[in-house]
């Protein structure tokens, strides 16, 4: 599993997850939409922890900082 998420991407996902959980906890968003947001928050947190997003792999996206290559 090659890492494909940068720090900024991870921070944004965690912040969005906290907002989604807050909306659900305060009953601002309830019912099916609330459950969907909580599940999405969980996915955001998990992908942030592992720095890997499966959808990024499918679409060939990487937000990681590029590694410096040696001239060998």
Short mmCIF file of C-alpha atoms in Angstrom, two decimals:
data_model
loop_
_atom_site.label_atom_id
_atom_site.label_comp_id
_atom_site.label_asym_id
_atom_site.label_seq_id
_atom_site.Cartn_x
_atom_site.Cartn_y
_atom_site.Cartn_z
CA UNK A 1 0.00 0.00 0.00
CA UNK A 2 1.67 3.18 -1.23
CA UNK A 3 0.81 6.36 0.68
CA UNK A 4 -1.08 8.85 -1.48
CA UNK A 5 -2.37 11.54 0.92
CA UNK A 6 -0.49 14.63 2.00
CA UNK A 7 -0.71 16.39 5.35
CA UNK A 8 -3.10 19.10 4.17
CA UNK A 9 -5.46 16.51 2.71
CA UNK A 10 -5.44 14.55 5.98
CA UNK A 11 -6.13 17.66 8.08
CA UNK A 12 -9.05 18.69 5.87
CA UNK A 13 -10.56 15.20 6.11
CA UNK A 14 -10.30 15.12 9.90
CA UNK A 15 -11.86 18.58 10.20
CA UNK A 16 -14.73 17.58 7.89
CA UNK A 17 -15.23 14.41 9.92
CA UNK A 18 -15.48 16.44 13.12
CA UNK A 19 -18.02 18.77 11.50
CA UNK A 20 -20.09 15.80 10.29
CA UNK A 21 -20.03 14.20 13.74
CA UNK A 22 -20.95 17.53 15.34
CA UNK A 23 -23.90 18.00 13.00
CA UNK A 24 -25.17 14.54 13.85
CA UNK A 25 -24.56 14.92 17.60
CA UNK A 26 -26.53 18.18 17.77
CA UNK A 27 -29.41 16.75 15.71
CA UNK A 28 -28.86 19.35 13.01
CA UNK A 29 -28.77 16.47 10.54
CA UNK A 30 -30.79 13.41 11.53
CA UNK A 31 -32.20 10.25 10.03
CA UNK A 32 -30.64 8.57 7.04
CA UNK A 33 -28.60 11.63 6.06
CA UNK A 34 -27.14 11.79 9.56
CA UNK A 35 -26.11 8.15 9.44
CA UNK A 36 -24.54 8.66 6.02
CA UNK A 37 -22.53 11.60 7.36
CA UNK A 38 -21.32 9.60 10.37
CA UNK A 39 -20.22 6.72 8.12
CA UNK A 40 -18.47 9.17 5.80
CA UNK A 41 -16.77 10.73 8.84
CA UNK A 42 -15.50 7.30 9.82
CA UNK A 43 -14.12 6.72 6.34
CA UNK A 44 -12.43 10.13 6.39
CA UNK A 45 -10.81 9.40 9.75
CA UNK A 46 -9.60 5.95 8.69
CA UNK A 47 -8.14 7.19 5.42
CA UNK A 48 -6.42 10.01 7.30
CA UNK A 49 -4.88 7.62 9.82
CA UNK A 50 -3.46 5.36 7.10
CA UNK A 51 -2.62 8.22 4.64
CA UNK A 52 -4.17 6.11 1.90
CA UNK A 53 -7.30 6.73 -0.15
CA UNK A 54 -8.46 3.87 -2.42
CA UNK A 55 -10.25 6.30 -4.75
CA UNK A 56 -7.02 8.24 -5.24
CA UNK A 57 -5.40 5.01 -6.43
CA UNK A 58 -8.18 4.36 -8.94
CA UNK A 59 -7.93 7.87 -10.39
CA UNK A 60 -4.12 8.08 -10.16
CA UNK A 61 -4.12 11.00 -7.70
CA UNK A 62 -1.49 11.62 -5.05
CA UNK A 63 -1.32 14.62 -2.72
CA UNK A 64 1.90 13.47 -1.01
CA UNK A 65 4.89 15.74 -1.19
CA UNK A 66 7.19 14.49 -3.93
CA UNK A 67 10.30 12.74 -2.74
CA UNK A 68 13.64 14.05 -3.90
CA UNK A 69 15.31 11.63 -6.26
CA UNK A 70 19.01 11.05 -6.26
CA UNK A 71 20.78 11.32 -9.58
CA UNK A 72 21.86 7.69 -9.78
#
